[in-house]
């Protein structure tokens, strides 16, 4: 192993936002769950359980989800938007965007916290129903809901379907008549507002697949008025994801309220109409991110909407919001085991590569969006000076990066546990089996106790889909050796 470059030398390779830390074992506030701390031996503890203990029970990689962090963020979001609306004499509803990460357990936490749930596929709907979420508390999204999905949604009585196209409206017209069921809908409007965030995440560009233009939405509303069993409950827009400010929400609300006012005047909107402004509230992935606290954000957005209503002489609609990432993101920490390290010479200095036993199959976000993360040694504190490091996965692809830039103690060594925070949203849902790597378990931790909420896969689970292997043959092959099979977390507590 070559000697690590001094932090000052390797700084040339570091991005501007990343400073050499005074202590490369510290836990940046806001990036980790509030319960994260180090014990007397220096090991990372989450919700009262040490991470080496968790790994002993559940293996690596493992996605650890701090249950109390999720529950309290859900309650805080509802309180923030509810209080903000109440100050203007109004009401607000909060839908948890299940796409950020859905399991029956999480759905129950949301219902307990008083939230509703957004789904965007038959699969997500099935999870919500399996968790006994009252159908009236479900919102159903998607630009291409298939006919069987719309039928299922109407049949079970989901509260709202967010309609996205003229074709979908005609399908709903037919389905509601065939089933003789009423259905409330919101029209998804593309307000044309760009969210100030990563290009691929912005969904309100004019040239994209979601929703109706403002003019198209007006025609859609007129068509819905003709349908005996479809009720227009209001308008919806979502301007993007991982957004920090309130300006985009204000601009978008202002444009959509113009339409809202016209529809009210024409008598097309239901009584107590809803204005759903979507989700997209940003979280801290690294110490360079400083998201606005939820209560402040909610006040800023709701005050702006109230202003926009006042100038038009409108009553404040029932407001709805759909946070996903800001509820679960910070609650998740992925634990990996370090397998190899190497120092690579780069332009007169060097970068340390730290390979872990997961990667783009359990966190696709760096590869998909250039997302930045941070990392810390979890099994102990490092003792040597920090060195600019890149945490990479085990996949056969050079873009398989977990943490692009981080200063880690230079004594990081094979067998160490590494923790990557802020992996609670859009990691498990985007996981794949690339390179036939089983997806890791998700373990909820609370008050010193841990339990599996999503079972990990074994290599057998992957082979079971291969039509060329017969069931009896598969079980007698060497891959059934538990040492090779991957860990499921099941019964290993
Ligand atoms: N509502 C709608 C209609 C959405 O499309 C989304 C996210 C949300 C709410 C929730 O947004 P959040 O509060 O979680 O930002 N996979 C990407 C994010 C895609 C977001 C898709 N829609 C990522 O990993 O950053």
Coordinates of C-alpha atoms and ligand atoms in Angstrom, one line a residue:
X1 CA 0.0 0.0 0.0
X2 CA 1.5 3.4 -0.9
X3 CA 1.6 6.1 1.6
X4 CA -1.5 8.3 1.6
X5 CA -1.3 11.8 0.1
X6 CA -1.5 14.5 2.8
X7 CA -4.9 16.2 2.9
X8 CA -3.4 19.5 1.6
X9 CA -2.0 17.8 -1.5
X10 CA -5.1 15.8 -2.4
X11 CA -7.2 18.9 -2.0
X12 CA -6.6 19.7 -5.7
X13 CA -8.9 16.8 -6.5
X14 CA -11.6 17.7 -4.1
X15 CA -14.7 19.7 -5.1
X16 CA -15.0 23.3 -3.7
X17 CA -17.8 22.3 -1.4
X18 CA -15.7 19.7 0.4
X19 CA -13.4 21.0 3.2
X20 CA -10.8 18.9 4.9
X21 CA -12.5 18.0 8.2
X22 CA -10.9 18.7 11.5
X23 CA -12.2 15.3 12.6
X24 CA -12.9 12.7 9.9
X25 CA -15.0 10.7 12.4
X26 CA -17.5 13.4 13.2
X27 CA -21.2 13.0 12.3
X28 CA -22.4 16.1 10.4
X29 CA -25.6 17.4 12.0
X30 CA -28.6 17.2 9.7
X31 CA -27.1 14.5 7.5
X32 CA -27.5 11.7 10.0
X33 CA -30.6 10.6 11.9
X34 CA -30.8 12.6 15.2
X35 CA -30.1 9.4 17.2
X36 CA -26.8 8.7 15.5
X37 CA -23.8 8.9 17.9
X38 CA -20.6 7.1 18.7
X39 CA -20.3 4.8 21.7
X40 CA -17.4 4.6 24.2
X41 CA -15.5 2.4 21.7
X42 CA -16.0 4.8 18.9
X43 CA -18.6 2.6 17.1
X44 CA -21.5 4.3 15.4
X45 CA -24.8 3.8 17.2
X46 CA -28.2 4.3 15.6
X47 CA -31.4 4.4 17.7
X48 CA -29.5 2.8 20.6
X49 CA -28.0 -0.1 18.7
X50 CA -24.4 -0.3 17.7
X51 CA -23.8 -0.8 14.0
X52 CA -21.3 -3.7 14.5
X53 CA -24.1 -5.4 16.4
X54 CA -26.5 -4.8 13.6
X55 CA -24.1 -6.2 11.1
X56 CA -23.5 -9.3 13.2
X57 CA -27.3 -9.9 13.1
X58 CA -28.1 -8.8 9.5
X59 CA -24.9 -8.9 7.5
X60 CA -23.7 -6.3 5.0
X61 CA -24.8 -4.4 3.1
X62 CA -27.9 -3.5 5.1
X63 CA -30.1 -0.4 5.0
X64 CA -30.9 0.7 8.5
X65 CA -33.9 2.9 8.9
X66 CA -34.4 4.9 12.1
X67 CA -38.1 4.4 12.8
X68 CA -38.5 7.3 15.2
X69 CA -36.8 9.7 12.7
X70 CA -39.3 8.7 10.0
X71 CA -42.3 8.9 12.3
X72 CA -41.3 12.3 13.8
X73 CA -40.5 13.8 10.4
X74 CA -44.0 12.6 9.2
X75 CA -45.7 14.2 12.2
X76 CA -43.6 17.4 11.8
X77 CA -44.6 17.7 8.1
X78 CA -48.2 17.4 8.9
X79 CA -48.0 19.9 11.8
X80 CA -45.9 22.3 9.7
X81 CA -48.3 22.5 6.8
X82 CA -51.4 22.2 9.0
X83 CA -50.4 25.0 11.3
X84 CA -49.3 27.2 8.4
X85 CA -52.7 26.7 6.6
X86 CA -54.6 27.2 9.9
X87 CA -53.0 30.6 10.3
X88 CA -54.8 31.6 7.1
X89 CA -58.0 30.0 8.2
X90 CA -57.4 27.0 5.9
X91 CA -56.6 23.3 6.0
X92 CA -53.7 21.2 4.6
X93 CA -53.3 17.5 3.9
X94 CA -50.1 15.7 3.6
X95 CA -49.6 12.6 1.4
X96 CA -46.4 10.6 1.8
X97 CA -45.0 10.0 -1.7
X98 CA -44.5 6.2 -1.5
X99 CA -42.1 6.1 -4.4
X100 CA -39.4 7.4 -2.0
X101 CA -39.6 4.1 -0.2
X102 CA -42.7 2.0 0.5
X103 CA -43.3 -1.1 2.6
X104 CA -46.3 -2.1 4.6
X105 CA -44.5 -1.1 7.8
X106 CA -43.7 2.4 6.5
X107 CA -47.3 2.8 5.3
X108 CA -48.5 2.1 8.8
X109 CA -46.2 4.6 10.3
X110 CA -47.6 7.2 7.9
X111 CA -51.2 6.5 8.8
X112 CA -50.3 6.5 12.5
X113 CA -48.8 10.0 12.0
X114 CA -52.0 11.2 10.3
X115 CA -50.6 11.3 6.7
X116 CA -52.3 10.0 3.5
X117 CA -50.3 8.0 1.0
X118 CA -49.5 8.6 -2.7
X119 CA -48.9 5.6 -4.9
X120 CA -48.0 5.5 -8.6
X121 CA -48.4 1.8 -9.6
X122 CA -50.5 -1.3 -9.0
X123 CA -47.6 -2.6 -6.9
X124 CA -47.5 0.5 -4.6
X125 CA -51.3 0.4 -4.3
X126 CA -51.1 -3.3 -3.3
X127 CA -48.6 -2.5 -0.6
X128 CA -50.7 0.4 0.8
X129 CA -53.8 -1.9 0.8
X130 CA -51.9 -4.7 2.4
X131 CA -51.0 -2.3 5.2
X132 CA -54.7 -1.5 5.6
X133 CA -54.3 2.1 4.6
X134 CA -57.9 3.3 4.2
X135 CA -58.4 3.6 0.4
X136 CA -60.0 7.0 0.9
X137 CA -56.5 8.2 2.1
X138 CA -54.7 7.1 -1.1
X139 CA -53.8 9.3 -4.0
X140 CA -53.0 7.5 -7.3
X141 CA -50.5 9.1 -9.7
X142 CA -48.9 8.2 -13.0
X143 CA -48.7 9.3 -16.6
X144 CA -49.6 5.8 -17.9
X145 CA -51.9 4.1 -15.4
X146 CA -52.9 1.0 -17.2
X147 CA -56.6 0.2 -17.6
X148 CA -56.5 -2.6 -15.0
X149 CA -54.8 -0.2 -12.6
X150 CA -57.5 2.4 -13.0
X151 CA -60.2 -0.3 -12.6
X152 CA -58.5 -1.5 -9.4
X153 CA -58.2 2.0 -8.0
X154 CA -61.9 2.9 -8.7
X155 CA -63.0 -0.5 -7.4
X156 CA -61.2 -0.2 -4.1
X157 CA -62.3 3.4 -3.7
X158 CA -59.0 5.4 -3.7
X159 CA -59.6 8.9 -2.5
X160 CA -58.1 10.7 -5.5
X161 CA -56.8 9.8 -8.9
X162 CA -54.5 12.5 -10.3
X163 CA -55.3 12.4 -14.0
X164 CA -52.5 13.0 -16.5
X165 CA -54.0 12.8 -20.0
X166 CA -57.1 13.1 -22.1
X167 CA -57.0 9.4 -22.8
X168 CA -56.9 8.6 -19.1
X169 CA -60.0 10.8 -18.6
X170 CA -61.9 8.8 -21.2
X171 CA -60.8 5.6 -19.6
X172 CA -62.0 6.8 -16.3
X173 CA -65.3 7.9 -17.8
X174 CA -65.9 4.3 -19.1
X175 CA -64.7 2.6 -15.9
X176 CA -66.8 4.7 -13.5
X177 CA -69.9 4.0 -15.6
X178 CA -69.1 0.3 -15.9
X179 CA -68.5 -0.1 -12.2
X180 CA -71.1 2.5 -11.3
X181 CA -68.7 4.2 -8.9
X182 CA -68.0 7.9 -8.3
X183 CA -64.4 8.9 -8.5
X184 CA -62.8 12.2 -7.4
X185 CA -59.8 13.4 -9.5
X186 CA -57.3 16.2 -9.5
X187 CA -55.9 17.4 -12.8
X188 CA -52.1 17.3 -13.0
X189 CA -51.0 20.6 -14.4
X190 CA -47.5 21.3 -15.8
X191 CA -47.1 24.9 -14.7
X192 CA -43.9 25.3 -16.7
X193 CA -41.9 26.2 -13.6
X194 CA -38.3 24.9 -13.5
X195 CA -37.3 23.7 -10.1
X196 CA -33.8 24.8 -9.1
X197 CA -32.4 21.4 -8.9
X198 CA -30.6 18.7 -10.9
X199 CA -31.9 18.8 -14.5
X200 CA -33.0 15.2 -14.6
X201 CA -35.1 15.6 -11.5
X202 CA -37.1 18.7 -12.6
X203 CA -40.5 17.5 -13.7
X204 CA -42.2 20.8 -14.6
X205 CA -40.3 21.6 -17.8
X206 CA -42.6 22.3 -20.6
X207 CA -41.1 19.5 -22.7
X208 CA -41.7 16.5 -20.5
X209 CA -44.2 13.7 -20.1
X210 CA -46.2 14.7 -17.0
X211 CA -49.6 16.5 -16.9
X212 CA -51.5 19.0 -18.9
X213 CA -50.4 22.5 -20.0
X214 CA -52.5 25.2 -18.4
X215 CA -54.7 25.4 -21.5
X216 CA -54.9 21.7 -21.8
X217 CA -56.0 21.4 -18.2
X218 CA -58.9 23.9 -18.8
X219 CA -60.2 21.7 -21.6
X220 CA -59.7 18.6 -19.4
X221 CA -61.8 20.3 -16.7
X222 CA -64.5 21.1 -19.2
X223 CA -64.6 17.4 -20.3
X224 CA -64.7 16.2 -16.7
X225 CA -67.7 18.4 -16.1
X226 CA -69.6 16.4 -18.7
X227 CA -68.9 13.1 -16.9
X228 CA -71.6 12.0 -14.5
X229 CA -69.4 9.9 -12.2
X230 CA -66.1 11.8 -12.2
X231 CA -65.7 14.8 -9.8
X232 CA -63.1 17.4 -10.2
X233 CA -61.7 18.0 -6.7
X234 CA -59.0 20.4 -7.7
X235 CA -55.6 20.9 -9.4
X236 CA -52.2 19.4 -8.9
X237 CA -48.7 20.4 -9.8
X238 CA -45.3 19.1 -8.8
X239 CA -42.2 21.2 -9.8
X240 CA -39.3 18.8 -9.1
X241 CA -37.3 17.2 -6.4
X242 CA -34.5 18.1 -3.9
X243 CA -35.6 21.7 -4.0
X244 CA -34.3 24.1 -1.3
X245 CA -36.2 27.4 -1.8
X246 CA -39.8 28.4 -1.8
X247 CA -39.7 30.7 -4.9
X248 CA -40.5 27.9 -7.4
X249 CA -43.5 26.8 -5.4
X250 CA -44.9 30.4 -5.3
X251 CA -44.5 30.9 -9.0
X252 CA -46.1 27.6 -9.8
X253 CA -49.0 28.2 -7.4
X254 CA -49.5 31.6 -8.9
X255 CA -49.9 30.2 -12.4
X256 CA -52.1 27.3 -11.3
X257 CA -54.3 29.6 -9.2
X258 CA -55.1 31.6 -12.4
X259 CA -56.6 28.4 -13.7
X260 CA -58.2 27.6 -10.4
X261 CA -59.9 31.0 -10.4
X262 CA -61.3 30.5 -13.9
X263 CA -62.6 27.0 -13.1
X264 CA -64.3 28.3 -10.0
X265 CA -65.9 31.1 -11.9
X266 CA -67.1 28.6 -14.5
X267 CA -68.6 26.5 -11.7
X268 CA -66.4 23.5 -12.6
X269 CA -64.5 22.9 -9.4
X270 CA -66.0 21.0 -6.5
X271 CA -66.9 22.8 -3.2
X272 CA -63.8 23.0 -1.0
X273 CA -61.4 22.6 -3.9
X274 CA -57.9 21.3 -3.4
X275 CA -54.7 22.7 -4.6
X276 CA -52.0 20.0 -4.4
X277 CA -48.5 21.5 -4.8
X278 CA -46.6 18.2 -4.8
X279 CA -43.4 17.3 -3.0
X280 CA -39.8 17.9 -3.6
X281 CA -38.5 19.3 -0.4
X282 CA -34.7 18.9 -0.2
X283 CA -32.6 17.2 2.4
X284 CA -28.9 17.3 3.4
X285 CA -26.8 14.6 1.7
X286 CA -23.5 16.2 2.7
X287 CA -22.6 19.0 5.0
X288 CA -22.6 21.3 2.0
X289 CA -26.5 21.1 1.9
X290 CA -28.5 23.3 4.2
X291 CA -32.2 22.6 3.7
X292 CA -34.7 25.0 5.3
X293 CA -36.4 23.4 8.3
X294 CA -39.8 22.0 7.4
X295 CA -41.8 24.4 9.6
X296 CA -40.1 27.4 8.0
X297 CA -40.5 26.0 4.5
X298 CA -44.2 25.3 5.1
X299 CA -44.8 28.8 6.4
X300 CA -43.0 30.3 3.4
X301 CA -44.9 28.2 0.8
X302 CA -48.3 28.6 2.5
X303 CA -47.9 32.3 3.1
X304 CA -47.0 32.8 -0.6
X305 CA -50.0 30.8 -1.7
X306 CA -52.3 32.8 0.7
X307 CA -50.9 36.1 -0.8
X308 CA -51.5 34.8 -4.3
X309 CA -55.1 33.9 -3.4
X310 CA -55.6 37.3 -1.7
X311 CA -54.6 39.3 -4.8
X312 CA -57.2 37.3 -6.8
X313 CA -59.9 37.5 -4.1
X314 CA -59.9 33.7 -3.7
X315 CA -60.5 31.7 -0.6
X316 CA -57.5 29.6 0.3
X317 CA -58.1 26.1 -1.2
X318 CA -57.5 23.0 0.8
X319 CA -53.8 22.6 0.4
X320 CA -52.1 19.3 -0.2
X321 CA -48.4 18.4 -0.2
X322 CA -46.6 15.2 -1.2
X323 CA -43.2 14.9 0.6
X324 CA -41.3 11.7 0.1
X325 CA -37.5 12.3 0.5
X326 CA -37.9 14.7 3.4
X327 CA -39.8 12.1 5.4
X328 CA -37.6 9.0 4.9
X329 CA -34.3 10.2 3.4
X330 CA -32.4 11.2 6.5
X331 CA -33.6 8.2 8.5
X332 CA -31.7 5.8 6.3
X333 CA -28.1 4.7 6.8
X334 CA -26.5 2.0 4.6
X335 CA -23.8 -0.1 6.3
X336 CA -21.1 -1.7 4.1
X337 CA -18.0 -3.7 4.8
X338 CA -14.8 -2.5 3.3
X339 CA -13.3 -5.1 1.0
X340 CA -10.2 -3.5 -0.6
X341 CA -8.5 -0.2 -0.6
X342 CA -6.0 1.3 -3.1
X343 CA -4.3 4.6 -3.8
X344 CA -4.4 5.8 -7.3
X345 CA -2.0 8.5 -8.6
X346 CA -3.9 11.4 -10.2
X347 CA -2.0 14.4 -11.6
X348 CA 0.8 14.6 -9.1
X349 CA -1.3 13.6 -6.1
X350 CA -3.4 10.6 -5.3
X351 CA -6.9 9.5 -4.4
X352 CA -7.8 6.6 -2.1
X353 CA -10.3 4.1 -3.5
X354 CA -12.3 2.3 -0.9
X355 CA -14.3 -0.7 -2.2
X356 CA -17.4 -1.8 -0.4
X357 CA -19.7 -4.9 -0.7
X358 CA -22.6 -3.1 -2.4
X359 CA -22.8 -0.2 -4.8
X360 CA -25.0 0.9 -7.7
X361 CA -27.3 -2.0 -7.1
X362 CA -28.3 -0.7 -3.7
X363 CA -27.8 3.0 -4.4
X364 CA -28.2 4.0 -8.1
X365 CA -28.4 7.7 -7.3
X366 CA -24.8 8.7 -7.8
X367 CA -24.7 6.9 -11.2
X368 CA -28.2 8.1 -12.3
X369 CA -28.1 11.7 -11.1
X370 CA -24.5 12.4 -10.1
X371 CA -25.8 12.5 -6.5
X372 CA -23.3 13.3 -3.8
X373 CA -23.2 11.4 -0.5
X374 CA -20.9 11.3 2.5
X375 CA -19.4 8.4 4.5
X376 CA -17.9 7.7 7.9
X377 CA -16.2 4.7 9.5
X378 CA -18.8 2.9 11.5
X379 CA -17.1 0.0 13.4
X380 CA -14.6 2.3 15.0
X381 CA -13.0 5.7 14.8
X382 CA -10.1 6.2 12.5
X383 CA -6.9 7.3 14.0
X384 CA -4.8 8.6 11.1
X385 CA -5.2 11.9 9.2
X386 CA -8.0 12.2 6.6
X387 CA -7.3 11.4 3.0
X388 CA -9.4 12.2 0.0
X389 CA -11.3 9.1 -0.8
X390 CA -13.8 7.7 -3.2
X391 CA -16.1 4.9 -2.0
X392 CA -16.9 2.5 -4.8
X393 CA -19.0 -0.6 -5.2
X394 CA -18.3 -4.1 -6.4
X395 CA -20.0 -3.9 -9.7
X396 CA -18.2 -4.3 -13.0
X397 CA -18.6 -0.7 -14.1
X398 CA -16.4 2.3 -13.4
X399 CA -19.4 4.5 -12.8
X400 CA -20.2 2.3 -9.8
X401 CA -19.5 5.0 -7.2
X402 CA -21.2 5.3 -3.8
X403 CA -19.5 8.4 -2.5
X404 CA -17.6 10.4 -5.0
X405 CA -15.6 12.7 -2.7
X406 CA -15.1 12.2 1.0
X407 CA -12.2 12.6 3.5
X408 CA -11.8 9.3 5.4
X409 CA -9.2 8.4 7.9
X410 CA -6.3 7.0 6.0
X411 CA -6.2 3.9 8.2
X412 CA -9.5 2.6 6.7
X413 CA -8.8 -1.1 6.1
X414 CA -10.5 -4.3 4.8
X415 CA -13.1 -5.5 7.4
X416 CA -14.0 -2.0 8.6
X417 CA -17.6 -1.1 8.5
X418 CA -18.5 2.0 6.5
X419 CA -21.7 4.0 7.0
X420 CA -23.3 6.1 4.3
X421 CA -26.1 8.4 5.6
X422 CA -29.2 9.9 3.9
X423 CA -30.0 6.7 2.0
X424 CA -33.6 6.3 3.2
X425 CA -35.2 7.7 0.0
X426 CA -34.9 6.4 -3.5
X427 CA -32.2 3.9 -2.8
X428 CA -34.2 0.7 -1.9
X429 CA -36.9 1.6 -4.5
X430 CA -34.3 2.0 -7.3
X431 CA -32.3 -1.1 -6.3
X432 CA -31.5 -3.6 -8.9
X433 CA -29.9 -7.0 -9.2
X434 CA -27.1 -5.8 -11.5
X435 CA -24.4 -8.4 -11.7
X436 CA -26.8 -10.8 -10.0
X437 CA -26.2 -9.1 -6.7
X438 CA -29.0 -9.8 -4.2
X439 CA -30.8 -6.7 -2.8
X440 CA -30.0 -6.0 0.9
X441 CA -32.5 -6.2 3.8
X442 CA -34.0 -3.1 5.3
X443 CA -33.9 -3.1 9.1
X444 CA -36.0 -0.7 11.2
X445 CA -34.3 0.4 14.4
X446 CA -36.0 2.0 17.4
X447 CA -35.2 2.3 21.1
X448 CA -32.5 -0.3 21.0
X449 CA -34.4 -2.9 19.0
X450 CA -34.0 -3.9 15.4
X451 CA -36.3 -5.8 13.0
X452 CA -36.4 -6.6 9.4
X453 CA -39.1 -4.7 7.5
X454 CA -38.0 -5.8 4.0
X455 CA -36.3 -9.2 3.6
X456 CA -33.0 -9.3 1.8
X457 CA -32.6 -11.5 -1.2
X458 CA -30.5 -14.6 -1.6
X459 CA -28.8 -15.8 -4.7
X460 CA -31.5 -18.5 -4.8
X461 CA -34.2 -15.8 -5.2
X462 CA -32.4 -14.6 -8.3
X463 CA -31.9 -18.1 -9.7
X464 CA -35.6 -18.8 -9.1
X465 CA -36.4 -16.4 -12.0
X466 CA -34.1 -18.2 -14.4
X467 CA -36.3 -20.4 -16.5
X468 CA -33.3 -22.5 -17.5
X469 CA -32.9 -23.9 -13.9
X470 CA -35.3 -26.4 -12.6
X471 CA -36.4 -26.0 -9.0
X472 CA -35.0 -29.4 -7.8
X473 CA -31.7 -28.9 -9.6
X474 CA -31.2 -25.4 -8.2
X475 CA -31.3 -26.4 -4.6
X476 CA -28.6 -29.1 -5.0
X477 CA -26.1 -26.7 -6.6
X478 CA -23.1 -25.2 -4.8
X479 CA -24.8 -21.8 -4.9
X480 CA -27.0 -23.0 -2.0
X481 CA -24.0 -22.8 0.2
X482 CA -25.1 -20.2 2.8
X483 CA -21.7 -18.5 2.6
X484 CA -22.4 -17.6 -1.0
X485 CA -26.1 -17.0 -0.7
X486 CA -26.3 -13.5 0.5
X487 CA -28.0 -12.5 3.8
X488 CA -31.7 -11.9 4.2
X489 CA -31.8 -10.6 7.7
X490 CA -34.5 -13.2 8.4
X491 CA -34.3 -14.9 11.7
X492 CA -30.8 -13.6 12.2
X493 CA -31.6 -11.1 14.9
Ligands
LIG1 N1 -45.2 14.0 -5.9 C1 -45.0 13.7 -7.2 C2 -46.0 13.9 -8.2 C3 -43.7 13.2 -7.6 O1 -43.5 12.9 -8.8 C4 -42.7 13.1 -6.6 C5 -41.4 12.6 -6.9 C6 -43.0 13.4 -5.2 C7 -44.3 13.9 -5.0 C8 -42.0 13.3 -4.1 O2 -40.9 14.1 -4.3 P1 -39.9 14.1 -3.0 O3 -40.5 14.9 -1.9 O4 -39.5 12.8 -2.6 O5 -38.7 14.8 -3.6 N2 -35.5 9.3 -8.0 C9 -35.2 10.7 -7.9 C10 -36.4 11.5 -7.5 C11 -37.5 11.3 -8.3 C12 -38.7 12.0 -7.8 C13 -39.9 11.6 -8.5 N3 -41.1 12.2 -8.1 C14 -34.1 10.8 -6.9 O6 -33.6 9.8 -6.4 O7 -33.6 11.9 -6.6

